PDB file of C-alpha atoms and ligand atoms in Angstrom:
ATOM      1  CA  UNK K 137     -80.830  15.286 -50.684  1.00 41.00           C
ATOM      2  CA  UNK K 138     -83.414  17.730 -51.831  1.00 42.00           C
ATOM      3  CA  UNK K 139     -84.580  20.628 -50.261  1.00 46.00           C
ATOM      4  CA  UNK K 140     -87.643  19.470 -49.284  1.00 53.00           C
ATOM      5  CA  UNK K 141     -86.411  15.552 -48.520  1.00 58.00           C
ATOM      6  CA  UNK K 142     -88.482  14.225 -50.906  1.00 73.00           C
ATOM      7  CA  UNK K 143     -86.791  11.235 -53.109  1.00 84.00           C
ATOM      8  CA  UNK K 144     -86.485  12.022 -56.793  1.00 90.00           C
ATOM      9  CA  UNK K 145     -88.872  11.176 -59.504  1.00 94.00           C
ATOM     10  CA  UNK K 146     -87.701   8.751 -61.954  1.00 97.00           C
ATOM     11  CA  UNK K 147     -88.528   8.877 -65.614  1.00 98.00           C
ATOM     12  CA  UNK K 148     -87.748   5.859 -67.924  1.00 98.00           C
ATOM     13  CA  UNK K 149     -87.947   6.629 -71.740  1.00 98.00           C
ATOM     14  CA  UNK K 150     -89.034   3.352 -73.530  1.00 98.00           C
ATOM     15  CA  UNK K 151     -90.604   2.356 -76.536  1.00 98.00           C
ATOM     16  CA  UNK K 152     -90.910  -1.483 -77.508  1.00 94.00           C
ATOM     17  CA  UNK K 153     -89.553  -0.502 -81.079  1.00 95.00           C
ATOM     18  CA  UNK K 154     -85.601  -0.297 -81.553  1.00 96.00           C
ATOM     19  CA  UNK K 155     -84.537   3.022 -82.972  1.00 97.00           C
ATOM     20  CA  UNK K 156     -86.785   5.203 -82.322  1.00 98.00           C
ATOM     21  CA  UNK K 157     -85.345   8.305 -81.018  1.00 98.00           C
ATOM     22  CA  UNK K 158     -85.217   6.713 -77.167  1.00 98.00           C
ATOM     23  CA  UNK K 159     -81.614   7.279 -76.581  1.00 98.00           C
ATOM     24  CA  UNK K 160     -81.702  10.979 -77.944  1.00 98.00           C
ATOM     25  CA  UNK K 161     -84.582  12.232 -76.415  1.00 98.00           C
ATOM     26  CA  UNK K 162     -83.732  10.816 -72.869  1.00 98.00           C
ATOM     27  CA  UNK K 163     -80.371  12.790 -73.245  1.00 98.00           C
ATOM     28  CA  UNK K 164     -81.920  16.047 -74.735  1.00 98.00           C
ATOM     29  CA  UNK K 165     -84.721  15.224 -72.180  1.00 98.00           C
ATOM     30  CA  UNK K 166     -82.358  15.304 -69.478  1.00 98.00           C
ATOM     31  CA  UNK K 167     -80.375  18.268 -69.940  1.00 98.00           C
ATOM     32  CA  UNK K 168     -83.732  20.356 -70.977  1.00 98.00           C
ATOM     33  CA  UNK K 169     -84.243  19.260 -66.559  1.00 98.00           C
ATOM     34  CA  UNK K 170     -81.355  20.894 -65.860  1.00 98.00           C
ATOM     35  CA  UNK K 171     -81.207  23.209 -67.722  1.00 97.00           C
ATOM     36  CA  UNK K 172     -84.323  24.265 -65.864  1.00 97.00           C
ATOM     37  CA  UNK K 173     -82.602  24.043 -63.263  1.00 97.00           C
ATOM     38  CA  UNK K 174     -83.147  20.681 -61.809  1.00 97.00           C
ATOM     39  CA  UNK K 175     -80.770  17.910 -61.023  1.00 96.00           C
ATOM     40  CA  UNK K 176     -80.645  15.492 -63.004  1.00 97.00           C
ATOM     41  CA  UNK K 177     -78.573  11.829 -63.403  1.00 97.00           C
ATOM     42  CA  UNK K 178     -78.929   9.829 -66.733  1.00 98.00           C
ATOM     43  CA  UNK K 179     -78.473   6.084 -66.313  1.00 97.00           C
ATOM     44  CA  UNK K 180     -77.887   4.755 -69.635  1.00 96.00           C
ATOM     45  CA  UNK K 181     -80.233   1.364 -68.952  1.00 94.00           C
ATOM     46  CA  UNK K 182     -79.210  -0.119 -72.572  1.00 92.00           C
ATOM     47  CA  UNK K 183     -76.770  -1.993 -70.278  1.00 88.00           C
ATOM     48  CA  UNK K 184     -75.536  -4.287 -73.835  1.00 85.00           C
ATOM     49  CA  UNK K 185     -75.433  -1.434 -75.995  1.00 89.00           C
ATOM     50  CA  UNK K 186     -74.961   1.769 -74.076  1.00 91.00           C
ATOM     51  CA  UNK K 187     -74.312   4.715 -76.170  1.00 94.00           C
ATOM     52  CA  UNK K 188     -75.940   7.472 -74.811  1.00 96.00           C
ATOM     53  CA  UNK K 189     -72.407   8.921 -73.635  1.00 96.00           C
ATOM     54  CA  UNK K 190     -71.461   9.320 -77.255  1.00 95.00           C
ATOM     55  CA  UNK K 191     -74.327  11.657 -77.986  1.00 97.00           C
ATOM     56  CA  UNK K 192     -72.987  13.373 -75.394  1.00 97.00           C
ATOM     57  CA  UNK K 193     -69.618  13.391 -76.187  1.00 96.00           C
ATOM     58  CA  UNK K 194     -67.946  12.003 -73.107  1.00 96.00           C
ATOM     59  CA  UNK K 195     -65.916   9.008 -72.273  1.00 94.00           C
ATOM     60  CA  UNK K 196     -67.026   7.463 -68.962  1.00 93.00           C
ATOM     61  CA  UNK K 197     -64.248   6.299 -67.049  1.00 91.00           C
ATOM     62  CA  UNK K 198     -66.559   3.849 -65.310  1.00 91.00           C
ATOM     63  CA  UNK K 199     -69.607   2.090 -66.252  1.00 91.00           C
ATOM     64  CA  UNK K 200     -72.732   0.354 -64.207  1.00 90.00           C
ATOM     65  CA  UNK K 201     -70.235  -3.036 -64.901  1.00 87.00           C
ATOM     66  CA  UNK K 202     -67.495  -1.319 -62.711  1.00 89.00           C
ATOM     67  CA  UNK K 203     -70.114  -0.207 -59.974  1.00 90.00           C
ATOM     68  CA  UNK K 204     -71.550  -4.000 -59.654  1.00 87.00           C
ATOM     69  CA  UNK K 205     -68.084  -5.334 -59.657  1.00 87.00           C
ATOM     70  CA  UNK K 206     -66.964  -3.354 -56.811  1.00 90.00           C
ATOM     71  CA  UNK K 207     -70.117  -3.158 -55.316  1.00 89.00           C
ATOM     72  CA  UNK K 208     -69.560   0.680 -55.403  1.00 90.00           C
ATOM     73  CA  UNK K 209     -73.104   3.013 -55.369  1.00 89.00           C
ATOM     74  CA  UNK K 210     -74.015   4.221 -58.169  1.00 90.00           C
ATOM     75  CA  UNK K 211     -73.349   7.572 -58.077  1.00 89.00           C
ATOM     76  CA  UNK K 212     -69.357   6.756 -57.565  1.00 91.00           C
ATOM     77  CA  UNK K 213     -69.016   6.018 -60.957  1.00 93.00           C
ATOM     78  CA  UNK K 214     -71.726   8.959 -62.147  1.00 95.00           C
ATOM     79  CA  UNK K 215     -69.761  11.136 -64.299  1.00 95.00           C
ATOM     80  CA  UNK K 216     -70.282  14.940 -65.199  1.00 95.00           C
ATOM     81  CA  UNK K 217     -71.799  15.628 -68.216  1.00 95.00           C
ATOM     82  CA  UNK K 218     -72.295  18.273 -70.828  1.00 96.00           C
ATOM     83  CA  UNK K 219     -74.630  20.893 -68.804  1.00 96.00           C
ATOM     84  CA  UNK K 220     -74.429  19.785 -65.666  1.00 96.00           C
ATOM     85  CA  UNK K 221     -76.157  16.090 -66.168  1.00 98.00           C
ATOM     86  CA  UNK K 222     -74.653  13.182 -64.285  1.00 97.00           C
ATOM     87  CA  UNK K 223     -74.241  10.603 -66.453  1.00 97.00           C
ATOM     88  CA  UNK K 224     -74.481   6.365 -65.252  1.00 96.00           C
ATOM     89  CA  UNK K 225     -73.314   4.368 -68.429  1.00 93.00           C
ATOM     90  CA  UNK K 226     -74.225   1.398 -68.966  1.00 88.00           C
ATOM     91  CA  UNK K 227     -70.921  -0.768 -70.172  1.00 77.00           C
ATOM     92  CA  UNK K 228     -71.438  -2.907 -73.659  1.00 72.00           C
ATOM     93  CA  UNK K 229     -70.875  -5.513 -75.471  1.00 67.00           C
ATOM     94  CA  UNK K 230     -70.370  -9.118 -74.045  1.00 62.00           C
ATOM     95  CA  UNK K 231     -69.391  -7.201 -70.159  1.00 63.00           C
ATOM     96  CA  UNK K 232     -72.240  -5.411 -70.608  1.00 60.00           C
ATOM     97  CA  UNK K 233     -74.722  -8.129 -71.413  1.00 64.00           C
ATOM     98  CA  UNK K 234     -73.356 -10.215 -68.678  1.00 60.00           C
ATOM     99  CA  UNK K 235     -74.329  -8.318 -65.912  1.00 59.00           C
ATOM    100  CA  UNK K 236     -78.272  -8.025 -66.849  1.00 74.00           C
ATOM    101  CA  UNK K 237     -78.844 -11.381 -65.069  1.00 82.00           C
ATOM    102  CA  UNK K 238     -81.326 -10.450 -62.347  1.00 84.00           C
ATOM    103  CA  UNK K 239     -79.965 -10.035 -58.821  1.00 87.00           C
ATOM    104  CA  UNK K 240     -77.597  -7.794 -60.646  1.00 88.00           C
ATOM    105  CA  UNK K 241     -80.467  -5.625 -62.188  1.00 89.00           C
ATOM    106  CA  UNK K 242     -82.162  -5.963 -58.524  1.00 90.00           C
ATOM    107  CA  UNK K 243     -78.696  -3.932 -57.641  1.00 90.00           C
ATOM    108  CA  UNK K 244     -78.486  -1.502 -60.073  1.00 92.00           C
ATOM    109  CA  UNK K 245     -82.420  -0.940 -58.978  1.00 94.00           C
ATOM    110  CA  UNK K 246     -81.842  -0.844 -54.918  1.00 93.00           C
ATOM    111  CA  UNK K 247     -79.105   1.759 -56.214  1.00 92.00           C
ATOM    112  CA  UNK K 248     -81.993   3.944 -57.947  1.00 94.00           C
ATOM    113  CA  UNK K 249     -82.988   4.749 -54.590  1.00 93.00           C
ATOM    114  CA  UNK K 250     -79.486   6.382 -53.116  1.00 91.00           C
ATOM    115  CA  UNK K 251     -79.076   8.232 -56.383  1.00 92.00           C
ATOM    116  CA  UNK K 252     -83.149   9.420 -55.709  1.00 93.00           C
ATOM    117  CA  UNK K 253     -81.639  11.072 -52.683  1.00 92.00           C
ATOM    118  CA  UNK K 254     -79.310  13.098 -54.488  1.00 90.00           C
ATOM    119  CA  UNK K 255     -81.256  14.242 -57.465  1.00 94.00           C
ATOM    120  CA  UNK K 256     -84.375  15.695 -58.494  1.00 96.00           C
ATOM    121  CA  UNK K 257     -85.228  13.733 -61.221  1.00 97.00           C
ATOM    122  CA  UNK K 258     -83.248  10.096 -62.466  1.00 97.00           C
ATOM    123  CA  UNK K 259     -84.217   9.225 -66.319  1.00 98.00           C
ATOM    124  CA  UNK K 260     -83.683   5.841 -67.228  1.00 98.00           C
ATOM    125  CA  UNK K 261     -82.873   5.311 -71.209  1.00 98.00           C
ATOM    126  CA  UNK K 262     -83.781   1.425 -71.723  1.00 97.00           C
ATOM    127  CA  UNK K 263     -83.108  -0.932 -74.463  1.00 94.00           C
ATOM    128  CA  UNK K 264     -85.508  -1.400 -76.930  1.00 95.00           C
ATOM    129  CA  UNK K 265     -87.889  -5.010 -76.906  1.00 94.00           C
ATOM    130  CA  UNK K 266     -89.749  -5.969 -73.505  1.00 94.00           C
ATOM    131  CA  UNK K 267     -87.273  -7.900 -71.955  1.00 90.00           C
ATOM    132  CA  UNK K 268     -87.203  -8.446 -67.832  1.00 89.00           C
ATOM    133  CA  UNK K 269     -84.310  -6.060 -68.191  1.00 89.00           C
ATOM    134  CA  UNK K 270     -86.508  -3.162 -69.657  1.00 93.00           C
ATOM    135  CA  UNK K 271     -89.669  -4.231 -67.934  1.00 94.00           C
ATOM    136  CA  UNK K 272     -87.561  -4.088 -64.357  1.00 93.00           C
ATOM    137  CA  UNK K 273     -86.286  -0.770 -65.067  1.00 95.00           C
ATOM    138  CA  UNK K 274     -89.521   0.914 -66.002  1.00 96.00           C
ATOM    139  CA  UNK K 275     -90.910  -0.617 -63.346  1.00 95.00           C
ATOM    140  CA  UNK K 276     -88.687   0.785 -61.070  1.00 95.00           C
ATOM    141  CA  UNK K 277     -89.415   4.212 -61.849  1.00 96.00           C
ATOM    142  CA  UNK K 278     -93.027   6.446 -61.106  1.00 95.00           C
ATOM    143  CA  UNK K 279     -93.409   7.700 -64.447  1.00 97.00           C
ATOM    144  CA  UNK K 280     -93.060   6.494 -67.924  1.00 98.00           C
ATOM    145  CA  UNK K 281     -92.360   8.236 -71.265  1.00 98.00           C
ATOM    146  CA  UNK K 282     -93.076   5.886 -74.314  1.00 98.00           C
ATOM    147  CA  UNK K 283     -91.805   6.647 -77.706  1.00 98.00           C
ATOM    148  CA  UNK K 284     -93.233   6.126 -81.009  1.00 98.00           C
ATOM    149  CA  UNK K 285     -93.346   7.353 -84.205  1.00 98.00           C
ATOM    150  CA  UNK K 286     -95.943   6.692 -87.254  1.00 96.00           C
ATOM    151  CA  UNK K 287     -95.248   3.400 -88.694  1.00 93.00           C
ATOM    152  CA  UNK K 288     -97.606   0.320 -87.912  1.00 93.00           C
ATOM    153  CA  UNK K 289     -94.777  -1.891 -86.545  1.00 93.00           C
ATOM    154  CA  UNK K 290     -93.993   1.079 -84.365  1.00 94.00           C
ATOM    155  CA  UNK K 291     -97.022   1.168 -82.842  1.00 95.00           C
ATOM    156  CA  UNK K 292     -97.648  -2.729 -82.678  1.00 96.00           C
ATOM    157  CA  UNK K 293     -94.279  -2.705 -80.629  1.00 97.00           C
ATOM    158  CA  UNK K 294     -95.157   0.174 -78.028  1.00 98.00           C
ATOM    159  CA  UNK K 295     -98.586  -1.445 -77.416  1.00 97.00           C
ATOM    160  CA  UNK K 296     -97.201  -4.625 -76.223  1.00 97.00           C
ATOM    161  CA  UNK K 297     -95.134  -2.814 -74.402  1.00 97.00           C
ATOM    162  CA  UNK K 298     -98.031  -0.854 -72.638  1.00 97.00           C
ATOM    163  CA  UNK K 299     -99.963  -3.941 -72.440  1.00 97.00           C
ATOM    164  CA  UNK K 300     -96.753  -6.278 -70.048  1.00 96.00           C
ATOM    165  CA  UNK K 301     -96.211  -2.717 -68.389  1.00 95.00           C
ATOM    166  CA  UNK K 302    -100.066  -2.254 -67.383  1.00 94.00           C
ATOM    167  CA  UNK K 303    -100.149  -5.701 -66.650  1.00 90.00           C
ATOM    168  CA  UNK K 304     -97.921  -5.445 -63.877  1.00 81.00           C
ATOM    169  CA  UNK K 305    -100.849  -3.762 -62.002  1.00 82.00           C
ATOM    170  CA  UNK K 306     -98.914  -0.915 -61.229  1.00 86.00           C
ATOM    171  CA  UNK K 307     -98.681   1.045 -64.472  1.00 94.00           C
ATOM    172  CA  UNK K 308    -101.796   2.546 -65.617  1.00 96.00           C
ATOM    173  CA  UNK K 309    -100.054   5.934 -66.183  1.00 97.00           C
ATOM    174  CA  UNK K 310     -98.506   6.390 -69.761  1.00 98.00           C
ATOM    175  CA  UNK K 311     -96.310   9.979 -71.604  1.00 98.00           C
ATOM    176  CA  UNK K 312     -96.646   9.419 -74.637  1.00 98.00           C
ATOM    177  CA  UNK K 313     -93.939  10.932 -77.124  1.00 98.00           C
ATOM    178  CA  UNK K 314     -94.761  11.268 -81.048  1.00 98.00           C
ATOM    179  CA  UNK K 315     -91.355  11.372 -82.624  1.00 98.00           C
ATOM    180  CA  UNK K 316     -90.137  12.193 -85.997  1.00 98.00           C
ATOM    181  CA  UNK K 317     -93.702  13.501 -86.914  1.00 98.00           C
ATOM    182  CA  UNK K 318     -94.010  15.451 -90.178  1.00 98.00           C
ATOM    183  CA  UNK K 319     -95.348  19.041 -87.601  1.00 98.00           C
ATOM    184  CA  UNK K 320     -97.611  19.285 -85.468  1.00 97.00           C
ATOM    185  CA  UNK K 321    -100.735  17.755 -87.206  1.00 98.00           C
ATOM    186  CA  UNK K 322     -99.214  14.866 -87.559  1.00 98.00           C
ATOM    187  CA  UNK K 323     -98.033  14.428 -84.616  1.00 98.00           C
ATOM    188  CA  UNK K 324    -101.440  14.179 -83.141  1.00 98.00           C
ATOM    189  CA  UNK K 325    -102.769  12.422 -85.576  1.00 98.00           C
ATOM    190  CA  UNK K 326     -99.874   9.529 -84.981  1.00 98.00           C
ATOM    191  CA  UNK K 327    -101.074   9.772 -81.071  1.00 98.00           C
ATOM    192  CA  UNK K 328    -104.985   9.759 -82.187  1.00 98.00           C
ATOM    193  CA  UNK K 329    -104.316   6.481 -84.252  1.00 97.00           C
ATOM    194  CA  UNK K 330    -102.228   4.614 -82.032  1.00 97.00           C
ATOM    195  CA  UNK K 331    -104.779   5.956 -78.577  1.00 98.00           C
ATOM    196  CA  UNK K 332    -106.964   4.284 -80.651  1.00 97.00           C
ATOM    197  CA  UNK K 333    -105.692   0.622 -80.874  1.00 96.00           C
ATOM    198  CA  UNK K 334    -104.652   1.286 -76.919  1.00 97.00           C
ATOM    199  CA  UNK K 335    -108.415   1.855 -76.146  1.00 96.00           C
ATOM    200  CA  UNK K 336    -109.593  -0.875 -78.146  1.00 96.00           C
ATOM    201  CA  UNK K 337    -107.703  -3.005 -75.994  1.00 94.00           C
ATOM    202  CA  UNK K 338    -106.129  -1.981 -73.239  1.00 95.00           C
ATOM    203  CA  UNK K 339    -107.602  -0.211 -70.110  1.00 93.00           C
ATOM    204  CA  UNK K 340    -104.104   2.018 -69.799  1.00 96.00           C
ATOM    205  CA  UNK K 341    -104.138   5.824 -69.550  1.00 97.00           C
ATOM    206  CA  UNK K 342    -102.462   7.500 -72.185  1.00 98.00           C
ATOM    207  CA  UNK K 343    -101.569  11.198 -72.758  1.00 98.00           C
ATOM    208  CA  UNK K 344     -99.859  12.625 -75.323  1.00 98.00           C
ATOM    209  CA  UNK K 345     -97.070  14.785 -73.939  1.00 98.00           C
ATOM    210  CA  UNK K 346     -95.106  15.332 -77.293  1.00 98.00           C
ATOM    211  CA  UNK K 347     -94.724  15.869 -80.887  1.00 98.00           C
ATOM    212  CA  UNK K 348     -90.915  16.135 -81.884  1.00 98.00           C
ATOM    213  CA  UNK K 349     -91.107  16.730 -85.756  1.00 98.00           C
ATOM    214  CA  UNK K 350     -88.446  15.294 -87.972  1.00 98.00           C
ATOM    215  CA  UNK K 351     -85.280  17.617 -87.747  1.00 98.00           C
ATOM    216  CA  UNK K 352     -81.956  17.323 -89.537  1.00 98.00           C
ATOM    217  CA  UNK K 353     -80.397  19.281 -86.650  1.00 98.00           C
ATOM    218  CA  UNK K 354     -80.849  15.933 -84.522  1.00 98.00           C
ATOM    219  CA  UNK K 355     -78.384  14.573 -87.301  1.00 97.00           C
ATOM    220  CA  UNK K 356     -75.861  17.000 -87.167  1.00 97.00           C
ATOM    221  CA  UNK K 357     -76.313  17.085 -83.337  1.00 97.00           C
ATOM    222  CA  UNK K 358     -74.885  12.901 -83.085  1.00 96.00           C
ATOM    223  CA  UNK K 359     -72.178  14.103 -85.448  1.00 96.00           C
ATOM    224  CA  UNK K 360     -70.968  16.681 -83.261  1.00 95.00           C
ATOM    225  CA  UNK K 361     -71.830  14.548 -80.399  1.00 96.00           C
ATOM    226  CA  UNK K 362     -73.567  17.368 -78.830  1.00 97.00           C
ATOM    227  CA  UNK K 363     -76.956  17.389 -77.802  1.00 98.00           C
ATOM    228  CA  UNK K 364     -79.584  19.051 -80.188  1.00 98.00           C
ATOM    229  CA  UNK K 365     -80.450  21.248 -76.685  1.00 98.00           C
ATOM    230  CA  UNK K 366     -77.181  22.112 -76.418  1.00 98.00           C
ATOM    231  CA  UNK K 367     -75.951  22.627 -80.373  1.00 97.00           C
ATOM    232  CA  UNK K 368     -79.160  23.854 -81.838  1.00 97.00           C
ATOM    233  CA  UNK K 369     -80.795  25.383 -78.815  1.00 96.00           C
ATOM    234  CA  UNK K 370     -83.336  26.891 -81.540  1.00 95.00           C
ATOM    235  CA  UNK K 371     -84.073  24.328 -83.184  1.00 98.00           C
ATOM    236  CA  UNK K 372     -87.280  22.220 -83.460  1.00 98.00           C
ATOM    237  CA  UNK K 373     -86.806  19.092 -82.340  1.00 98.00           C
ATOM    238  CA  UNK K 374     -84.427  21.071 -78.935  1.00 98.00           C
ATOM    239  CA  UNK K 375     -87.839  23.234 -78.171  1.00 98.00           C
ATOM    240  CA  UNK K 376     -90.359  20.218 -78.055  1.00 98.00           C
ATOM    241  CA  UNK K 377     -87.899  18.882 -75.916  1.00 98.00           C
ATOM    242  CA  UNK K 378     -87.983  21.672 -74.164  1.00 98.00           C
ATOM    243  CA  UNK K 379     -91.817  22.453 -73.660  1.00 98.00           C
ATOM    244  CA  UNK K 380     -91.590  18.517 -72.631  1.00 98.00           C
ATOM    245  CA  UNK K 381     -89.385  19.273 -69.872  1.00 98.00           C
ATOM    246  CA  UNK K 382     -91.487  22.025 -69.066  1.00 97.00           C
ATOM    247  CA  UNK K 383     -94.681  20.285 -68.733  1.00 97.00           C
ATOM    248  CA  UNK K 384     -93.364  16.904 -66.702  1.00 96.00           C
ATOM    249  CA  UNK K 385     -91.762  19.168 -63.901  1.00 93.00           C
ATOM    250  CA  UNK K 386     -94.667  21.565 -63.597  1.00 94.00           C
ATOM    251  CA  UNK K 387     -97.644  21.274 -61.541  1.00 92.00           C
ATOM    252  CA  UNK K 388     -99.661  20.594 -64.871  1.00 93.00           C
ATOM    253  CA  UNK K 389     -97.710  17.575 -65.409  1.00 95.00           C
ATOM    254  CA  UNK K 390     -99.656  14.580 -65.741  1.00 96.00           C
ATOM    255  CA  UNK K 391    -100.705  12.248 -63.370  1.00 95.00           C
ATOM    256  CA  UNK K 392     -97.804   9.598 -61.979  1.00 95.00           C
ATOM    257  CA  UNK K 393     -97.872   6.272 -61.680  1.00 95.00           C
ATOM    258  CA  UNK K 394     -96.628   6.102 -58.247  1.00 92.00           C
ATOM    259  CA  UNK K 395     -95.822   9.438 -55.387  1.00 92.00           C
ATOM    260  CA  UNK K 396     -91.890   9.320 -55.313  1.00 92.00           C
ATOM    261  CA  UNK K 397     -91.779   7.819 -51.774  1.00 92.00           C
ATOM    262  CA  UNK K 398     -94.408   4.759 -52.601  1.00 92.00           C
ATOM    263  CA  UNK K 399     -91.712   4.037 -55.402  1.00 92.00           C
ATOM    264  CA  UNK K 400     -89.105   4.921 -53.545  1.00 91.00           C
ATOM    265  CA  UNK K 401     -90.722   2.158 -50.623  1.00 90.00           C
ATOM    266  CA  UNK K 402     -91.191  -0.271 -53.383  1.00 90.00           C
ATOM    267  CA  UNK K 403     -88.650  -0.882 -55.395  1.00 92.00           C
ATOM    268  CA  UNK K 404     -87.121  -4.107 -53.070  1.00 89.00           C
ATOM    269  CA  UNK K 405     -89.951  -5.698 -54.750  1.00 87.00           C
ATOM    270  CA  UNK K 406     -89.823  -4.991 -58.355  1.00 86.00           C
ATOM    271  CA  UNK K 407     -88.565  -8.494 -59.478  1.00 82.00           C
ATOM    272  CA  UNK K 408     -90.528 -10.365 -57.856  1.00 77.00           C
ATOM    273  CA  UNK K 409     -93.495  -8.384 -58.745  1.00 71.00           C
ATOM    274  CA  UNK K 410     -93.309  -9.272 -62.295  1.00 63.00           C
ATOM    275  CA  UNK K 411     -93.368 -12.798 -61.521  1.00 58.00           C
ATOM    276  CA  UNK K 412     -96.389 -13.183 -59.770  1.00 45.00           C
TER     277      UNK K 412
HETATM  278  N1  LIG S 110     -86.503  13.684 -84.383  1.00 72.83           N
HETATM  279  C1  LIG S 110     -85.948  13.381 -84.947  1.00 72.83           C
HETATM  280  N2  LIG S 110     -85.546  13.800 -86.153  1.00 72.83           N
HETATM  281  C2  LIG S 110     -84.373  12.868 -87.097  1.00 72.83           C
HETATM  282  N3  LIG S 110     -83.929  11.940 -86.790  1.00 72.83           N
HETATM  283  C3  LIG S 110     -84.323  11.170 -85.362  1.00 72.83           C
HETATM  284  C4  LIG S 110     -85.378  12.119 -85.102  1.00 72.83           C
HETATM  285  N4  LIG S 110     -85.369  10.647 -83.456  1.00 72.83           N
HETATM  286  C5  LIG S 110     -84.351  10.454 -84.071  1.00 72.83           C
HETATM  287  N5  LIG S 110     -83.749  10.093 -84.871  1.00 72.83           N
HETATM  288  C6  LIG S 110     -82.397   9.042 -85.765  1.00 72.83           C
HETATM  289  O1  LIG S 110     -83.010   8.783 -85.544  1.00 72.83           O
HETATM  290  C7  LIG S 110     -81.861   7.252 -84.823  1.00 72.83           C
HETATM  291  C8  LIG S 110     -81.582   6.413 -83.551  1.00 72.83           C
HETATM  292  O2  LIG S 110     -82.222   7.040 -82.462  1.00 72.83           O
HETATM  293  P1  LIG S 110     -81.589   6.664 -81.037  1.00 72.83           P
HETATM  294  O3  LIG S 110     -80.413   6.158 -81.265  1.00 72.83           O
HETATM  295  O4  LIG S 110     -82.040   7.851 -80.250  1.00 72.83           O
HETATM  296  O5  LIG S 110     -82.708   5.541 -81.095  1.00 72.83           O
HETATM  297  P2  LIG S 110     -83.300   4.682 -80.058  1.00 72.83           P
HETATM  298  O6  LIG S 110     -84.250   4.237 -80.485  1.00 72.83           O
HETATM  299  O7  LIG S 110     -82.559   5.012 -79.046  1.00 72.83           O
HETATM  300  O8  LIG S 110     -82.513   3.483 -80.973  1.00 72.83           O
HETATM  301  P3  LIG S 110     -81.766   1.614 -80.337  1.00 72.83           P
HETATM  302  O9  LIG S 110     -83.290   0.849 -79.803  1.00 72.83           O
HETATM  303  O10 LIG S 110     -81.560   1.231 -80.492  1.00 72.83           O
HETATM  304  O11 LIG S 110     -81.437   1.983 -78.584  1.00 72.83           O
HETATM  305  C9  LIG S 110     -80.893   8.884 -84.826  1.00 72.83           C
HETATM  306  O12 LIG S 110     -79.590   8.140 -84.844  1.00 72.83           O
HETATM  307  C10 LIG S 110     -81.016   9.566 -86.264  1.00 72.83           C
HETATM  308  O13 LIG S 110     -80.495   9.258 -86.766  1.00 72.83           O
HETATM  309 MG1  LIG S 111     -81.114   3.687 -77.718  1.00 72.83          MG
END
């Protein structure tokens, strides 16, 4: 349990669109929080196509599927990853997909409460899309980072994602990370255009929390199976992700949707609420 006996903050990383950088950002953001002295667990919520472990260069002996099958606490199958981050891997392929039923999602979400007692931050990498699996995991977190890139299709999918999440009535604050930007000015421009669309049709509050530049060292880090904040700590992408971690864990952080205690109390009803 944390020193102040408060449950930890849970942060989902989502996007609607696939392939925009969620897993890279989740892994490196978790590591950057750990570098700041936070106790961090990364949950790979992409149950069918789990790949956070590959980016981290580890081979988990057990996955969330083992925890579900044997009714084990999630922390029991967490493995120590690089940089002190604990990883809960998401299974893969058919085995993973078979386990995303409502009752199993409920079990996983309730297990976030056990985890939240032991760590400062739970980072949840989500799958592409806005299916029940993604929405329920995001709704079980008190913060959400939405990753966008400067392409119309990414705007449309991120917009749909924010729309569905804000319709739950529980989420009104969304942290936006612009990924693969040419530079900071381009990042600001992408955010401005995206905000224009959101403000026109939705009542959500969106905040530009980081611009991560297009960076070849991301691809080099993937080839090395060593996340960029560890393999190239001075690179522009690593510095941007470290800035994001510093912001989110600071008193100047953007507003969360709920306090950690409030989401702690509400997790049992996450699945029911969405169906209302
Ligand atoms: N800032 C960046 N600079 C350069 N390349 C990047 C950057 N961010 C992501 N990429 C590239 O995009 C690819 C996809 O990234 P990643 O797997 O993190 O996306 P994802 O959103 O998790 O995808 P999926 O929806 O399939 O889970 C990476 O393999 C990398 O090649
Ligand atoms: Mg991914």
